[in-house]
Amino acid sequence: MSSPSLLDALIQEIRAAAQEEAEAIIRKAEEEAQRILLEAQERARRAREERERRLLEEARRIVEREIAPRRLEIRRRIYSEEYNLVAGELKRAIGEALAALRGDAQAYRRYLREALRAALRSLGEGIIVHPCRGERELVEEVARELTSSNPAGTAQITVGEEVNCSGGLLASRSDGRAYFNATFDAKAAEVFERLLPLAFQLIREG
């Protein structure tokens, strides 16, 4: 009777050990499966985030390609409108200043005198002066005053044909190789080119 009992006990012990080993293997398999699942989920999450990041970057590039030309066009339009506004106001102010000068007989006479002096300094003592239309007599008077006040008497001013201009005068050397433009049109352009950058600088600083 003792032998079967011992055999039964041995069988039970073997079964218990096998059951314990099987449970340990199952637990390890479950843990491994859980680890693999978590790693797969993490990889999937990273892949999804990377895909979303790439899609977002691509969308941004597409939007930038679409917007960039429009943004440039808007900037050009703003600059053009700003330039036209500032340039228009500056031209108007210069025009008003020249009109006021032209309307003041004494101030305009002084302008013609200084223009003749500048022409003599620039071109030499012998010059031909072309007045604006309708101002020949006035320019001749100013030229006579200037030559008569020259102590050395070397200033030689010949009044030539009238030209189309709104004020001032145009002078040249007798050989026609050099000119001195003191017309209002030339002075307006000169003042405009000099003051326009300053006007924009004041706008930027303001």
Tab-separated table of C-alpha atoms in Angstrom:
chain	number	residue	atom	x	y	z
A	1	MET	CA	0.000	0.000	0.000
A	2	SER	CA	2.901	2.340	0.674
A	3	SER	CA	4.266	2.137	-2.849
A	4	PRO	CA	1.165	3.471	-4.606
A	5	SER	CA	0.906	6.321	-2.100
A	6	LEU	CA	4.498	7.293	-2.723
A	7	LEU	CA	3.889	7.153	-6.468
A	8	ASP	CA	0.800	9.251	-6.127
A	9	ALA	CA	2.680	11.821	-4.092
A	10	LEU	CA	5.458	11.921	-6.684
A	11	ILE	CA	2.949	12.350	-9.477
A	12	GLN	CA	1.248	15.188	-7.605
A	13	GLU	CA	4.577	16.875	-6.990
A	14	ILE	CA	5.483	16.583	-10.668
A	15	ARG	CA	2.095	17.944	-11.674
A	16	ALA	CA	2.425	20.845	-9.226
A	17	ALA	CA	5.901	21.669	-10.506
A	18	ALA	CA	4.677	21.454	-14.109
A	19	GLN	CA	1.680	23.655	-13.305
A	20	GLU	CA	3.902	26.209	-11.612
A	21	GLU	CA	6.314	26.186	-14.557
A	22	ALA	CA	3.452	26.513	-16.993
A	23	GLU	CA	2.017	29.451	-15.036
A	24	ALA	CA	5.444	31.093	-14.929
A	25	ILE	CA	5.800	30.647	-18.694
A	26	ILE	CA	2.315	32.059	-19.230
A	27	ARG	CA	3.048	35.053	-16.987
A	28	LYS	CA	6.303	35.695	-18.810
A	29	ALA	CA	4.547	35.377	-22.154
A	30	GLU	CA	1.827	37.754	-21.035
A	31	GLU	CA	4.414	40.241	-19.776
A	32	GLU	CA	6.346	39.972	-23.033
A	33	ALA	CA	3.152	40.356	-25.010
A	34	GLN	CA	2.258	43.418	-22.923
A	35	ARG	CA	5.739	44.877	-23.483
A	36	ILE	CA	5.516	44.237	-27.204
A	37	LEU	CA	2.057	45.793	-27.279
A	38	LEU	CA	3.228	48.903	-25.410
A	39	GLU	CA	6.250	49.247	-27.682
A	40	ALA	CA	4.026	48.836	-30.739
A	41	GLN	CA	1.648	51.480	-29.391
A	42	GLU	CA	4.569	53.832	-28.718
A	43	ARG	CA	5.973	53.282	-32.199
A	44	ALA	CA	2.533	53.841	-33.664
A	45	ARG	CA	2.161	57.050	-31.644
A	46	ARG	CA	5.562	58.326	-32.754
A	47	ALA	CA	4.849	57.362	-36.350
A	48	ARG	CA	1.517	59.159	-36.187
A	49	GLU	CA	3.084	62.268	-34.674
A	50	GLU	CA	5.878	62.227	-37.266
A	51	ARG	CA	3.339	61.827	-40.050
A	52	GLU	CA	1.251	64.664	-38.627
A	53	ARG	CA	4.383	66.830	-38.313
A	54	ARG	CA	5.365	66.162	-41.934
A	55	LEU	CA	1.824	66.865	-43.120
A	56	LEU	CA	1.747	70.091	-41.110
A	57	GLU	CA	5.109	71.204	-42.517
A	58	GLU	CA	3.960	70.372	-46.028
A	59	ALA	CA	0.740	72.300	-45.451
A	60	ARG	CA	2.752	75.271	-44.178
A	61	ARG	CA	5.027	75.146	-47.237
A	62	ILE	CA	2.014	75.012	-49.535
A	63	VAL	CA	0.387	77.948	-47.752
A	64	GLU	CA	3.657	79.892	-47.837
A	65	ARG	CA	4.038	79.250	-51.573
A	66	GLU	CA	0.486	80.460	-52.088
A	67	ILE	CA	0.755	83.476	-49.798
A	68	ALA	CA	4.309	84.666	-50.585
A	69	PRO	CA	3.513	86.132	-54.032
A	70	ARG	CA	0.375	87.798	-52.686
A	71	ARG	CA	2.281	89.165	-49.715
A	72	LEU	CA	4.929	90.558	-52.051
A	73	GLU	CA	2.249	92.062	-54.268
A	74	ILE	CA	0.578	93.654	-51.240
A	75	ARG	CA	3.899	95.109	-50.108
A	76	ARG	CA	4.552	96.455	-53.590
A	77	ARG	CA	1.077	97.950	-53.738
A	78	ILE	CA	1.475	99.561	-50.314
A	79	TYR	CA	4.879	100.950	-51.270
A	80	SER	CA	3.520	102.196	-54.594
A	81	GLU	CA	0.561	103.908	-52.943
A	82	GLU	CA	2.814	105.353	-50.257
A	83	TYR	CA	5.285	106.571	-52.886
A	84	ASN	CA	2.534	108.131	-54.995
A	85	LEU	CA	1.070	109.862	-51.952
A	86	VAL	CA	4.378	111.240	-50.678
A	87	ALA	CA	5.644	112.126	-54.142
A	88	GLY	CA	2.370	113.840	-55.006
A	89	GLU	CA	2.395	115.921	-51.828
A	90	LEU	CA	6.057	116.814	-52.299
A	91	LYS	CA	5.532	117.859	-55.923
A	92	ARG	CA	2.528	119.918	-54.888
A	93	ALA	CA	4.550	121.671	-52.168
A	94	ILE	CA	7.423	122.390	-54.561
A	95	GLY	CA	5.002	123.665	-57.176
A	96	GLU	CA	3.359	125.980	-54.664
A	97	ALA	CA	6.762	127.297	-53.544
A	98	LEU	CA	7.840	128.003	-57.135
A	99	ALA	CA	4.491	129.607	-57.919
A	100	ALA	CA	4.915	131.878	-54.891
A	101	LEU	CA	8.435	132.748	-56.085
A	102	ARG	CA	7.162	133.446	-59.588
A	103	GLY	CA	4.387	135.650	-58.179
A	104	ASP	CA	6.799	137.805	-56.192
A	105	ALA	CA	8.422	140.155	-58.734
A	106	GLN	CA	11.370	141.144	-56.566
A	107	ALA	CA	12.069	137.595	-55.365
A	108	TYR	CA	11.835	136.266	-58.923
A	109	ARG	CA	14.209	138.979	-60.158
A	110	ARG	CA	16.701	137.974	-57.450
A	111	TYR	CA	16.338	134.328	-58.535
A	112	LEU	CA	17.165	135.230	-62.149
A	113	ARG	CA	20.164	137.276	-61.020
A	114	GLU	CA	21.528	134.420	-58.879
A	115	ALA	CA	20.872	131.964	-61.717
A	116	LEU	CA	22.923	134.121	-64.110
A	117	ARG	CA	25.762	134.367	-61.599
A	118	ALA	CA	25.731	130.607	-61.100
A	119	ALA	CA	25.716	130.090	-64.872
A	120	LEU	CA	28.757	132.392	-65.251
A	121	ARG	CA	30.597	130.498	-62.519
A	122	SER	CA	29.737	127.165	-64.115
A	123	LEU	CA	30.213	127.982	-67.806
A	124	GLY	CA	32.665	130.857	-67.871
A	125	GLU	CA	32.374	134.555	-68.639
A	126	GLY	CA	30.769	134.266	-72.081
A	127	ILE	CA	27.318	132.680	-72.046
A	128	ILE	CA	24.100	132.651	-74.055
A	129	VAL	CA	20.940	132.893	-71.973
A	130	HIS	CA	17.590	131.560	-73.167
A	131	PRO	CA	14.666	133.082	-71.240
A	132	CYS	CA	11.281	131.451	-70.791
A	133	ARG	CA	8.670	132.643	-73.267
A	134	GLY	CA	7.456	136.145	-72.499
A	135	GLU	CA	10.387	136.969	-70.205
A	136	ARG	CA	13.001	138.149	-72.662
A	137	GLU	CA	12.786	141.790	-71.594
A	138	LEU	CA	13.037	140.908	-67.906
A	139	VAL	CA	16.081	138.672	-68.445
A	140	GLU	CA	17.758	141.353	-70.585
A	141	GLU	CA	17.304	143.882	-67.770
A	142	VAL	CA	18.738	141.515	-65.176
A	143	ALA	CA	21.647	140.639	-67.492
A	144	ARG	CA	22.469	144.338	-68.047
A	145	GLU	CA	22.381	144.981	-64.304
A	146	LEU	CA	24.728	142.064	-63.710
A	147	THR	CA	27.232	142.993	-66.433
A	148	SER	CA	27.240	146.652	-65.447
A	149	SER	CA	27.969	145.768	-61.832
A	150	ASN	CA	30.961	143.629	-62.850
A	151	PRO	CA	34.067	145.724	-62.077
A	152	ALA	CA	36.267	143.920	-64.569
A	153	GLY	CA	33.611	144.014	-67.247
A	154	THR	CA	34.467	140.492	-68.285
A	155	ALA	CA	30.988	139.021	-67.893
A	156	GLN	CA	29.526	138.622	-71.359
A	157	ILE	CA	25.871	137.619	-71.447
A	158	THR	CA	23.990	137.274	-74.712
A	159	VAL	CA	20.247	136.795	-74.567
A	160	GLY	CA	19.217	134.155	-77.086
A	161	GLU	CA	15.942	132.668	-78.202
A	162	GLU	CA	13.118	132.073	-75.775
A	163	VAL	CA	12.331	128.507	-74.717
A	164	ASN	CA	9.243	126.778	-73.343
A	165	CYS	CA	9.491	126.754	-69.547
A	166	SER	CA	7.445	127.897	-66.576
A	167	GLY	CA	10.129	130.108	-65.083
A	168	GLY	CA	13.870	130.602	-64.728
A	169	LEU	CA	16.295	130.382	-67.601
A	170	LEU	CA	18.550	128.097	-69.602
A	171	ALA	CA	22.174	129.106	-70.232
A	172	SER	CA	24.833	127.632	-72.486
A	173	ARG	CA	28.389	128.324	-73.511
A	174	SER	CA	28.795	130.125	-76.796
A	175	ASP	CA	30.091	126.930	-78.413
A	176	GLY	CA	27.017	125.030	-77.192
A	177	ARG	CA	29.086	122.305	-75.527
A	178	ALA	CA	27.852	122.893	-71.995
A	179	TYR	CA	24.560	123.942	-70.470
A	180	PHE	CA	23.350	125.295	-67.159
A	181	ASN	CA	19.685	124.603	-66.537
A	182	ALA	CA	18.090	127.002	-64.056
A	183	THR	CA	14.511	126.594	-65.286
A	184	PHE	CA	11.806	125.941	-62.734
A	185	ASP	CA	11.273	122.497	-64.225
A	186	ALA	CA	14.912	121.563	-63.616
A	187	LYS	CA	14.931	123.075	-60.134
A	188	ALA	CA	11.698	121.292	-59.230
A	189	ALA	CA	13.163	117.952	-60.335
A	190	GLU	CA	16.402	118.645	-58.446
A	191	VAL	CA	14.610	119.563	-55.218
A	192	PHE	CA	12.239	116.609	-55.587
A	193	GLU	CA	15.071	114.093	-55.948
A	194	ARG	CA	16.876	115.587	-52.967
A	195	LEU	CA	13.885	115.799	-50.624
A	196	LEU	CA	12.052	112.577	-51.472
A	197	PRO	CA	14.452	110.266	-49.541
A	198	LEU	CA	14.345	112.678	-46.595
A	199	ALA	CA	10.542	112.636	-46.658
A	200	PHE	CA	10.478	108.827	-46.509
A	201	GLN	CA	13.065	108.860	-43.723
A	202	LEU	CA	10.898	111.204	-41.665
A	203	ILE	CA	7.897	108.927	-42.256
A	204	ARG	CA	9.846	105.831	-41.133
A	205	GLU	CA	11.190	107.591	-38.046
A	206	GLY	CA	7.815	109.067	-37.200
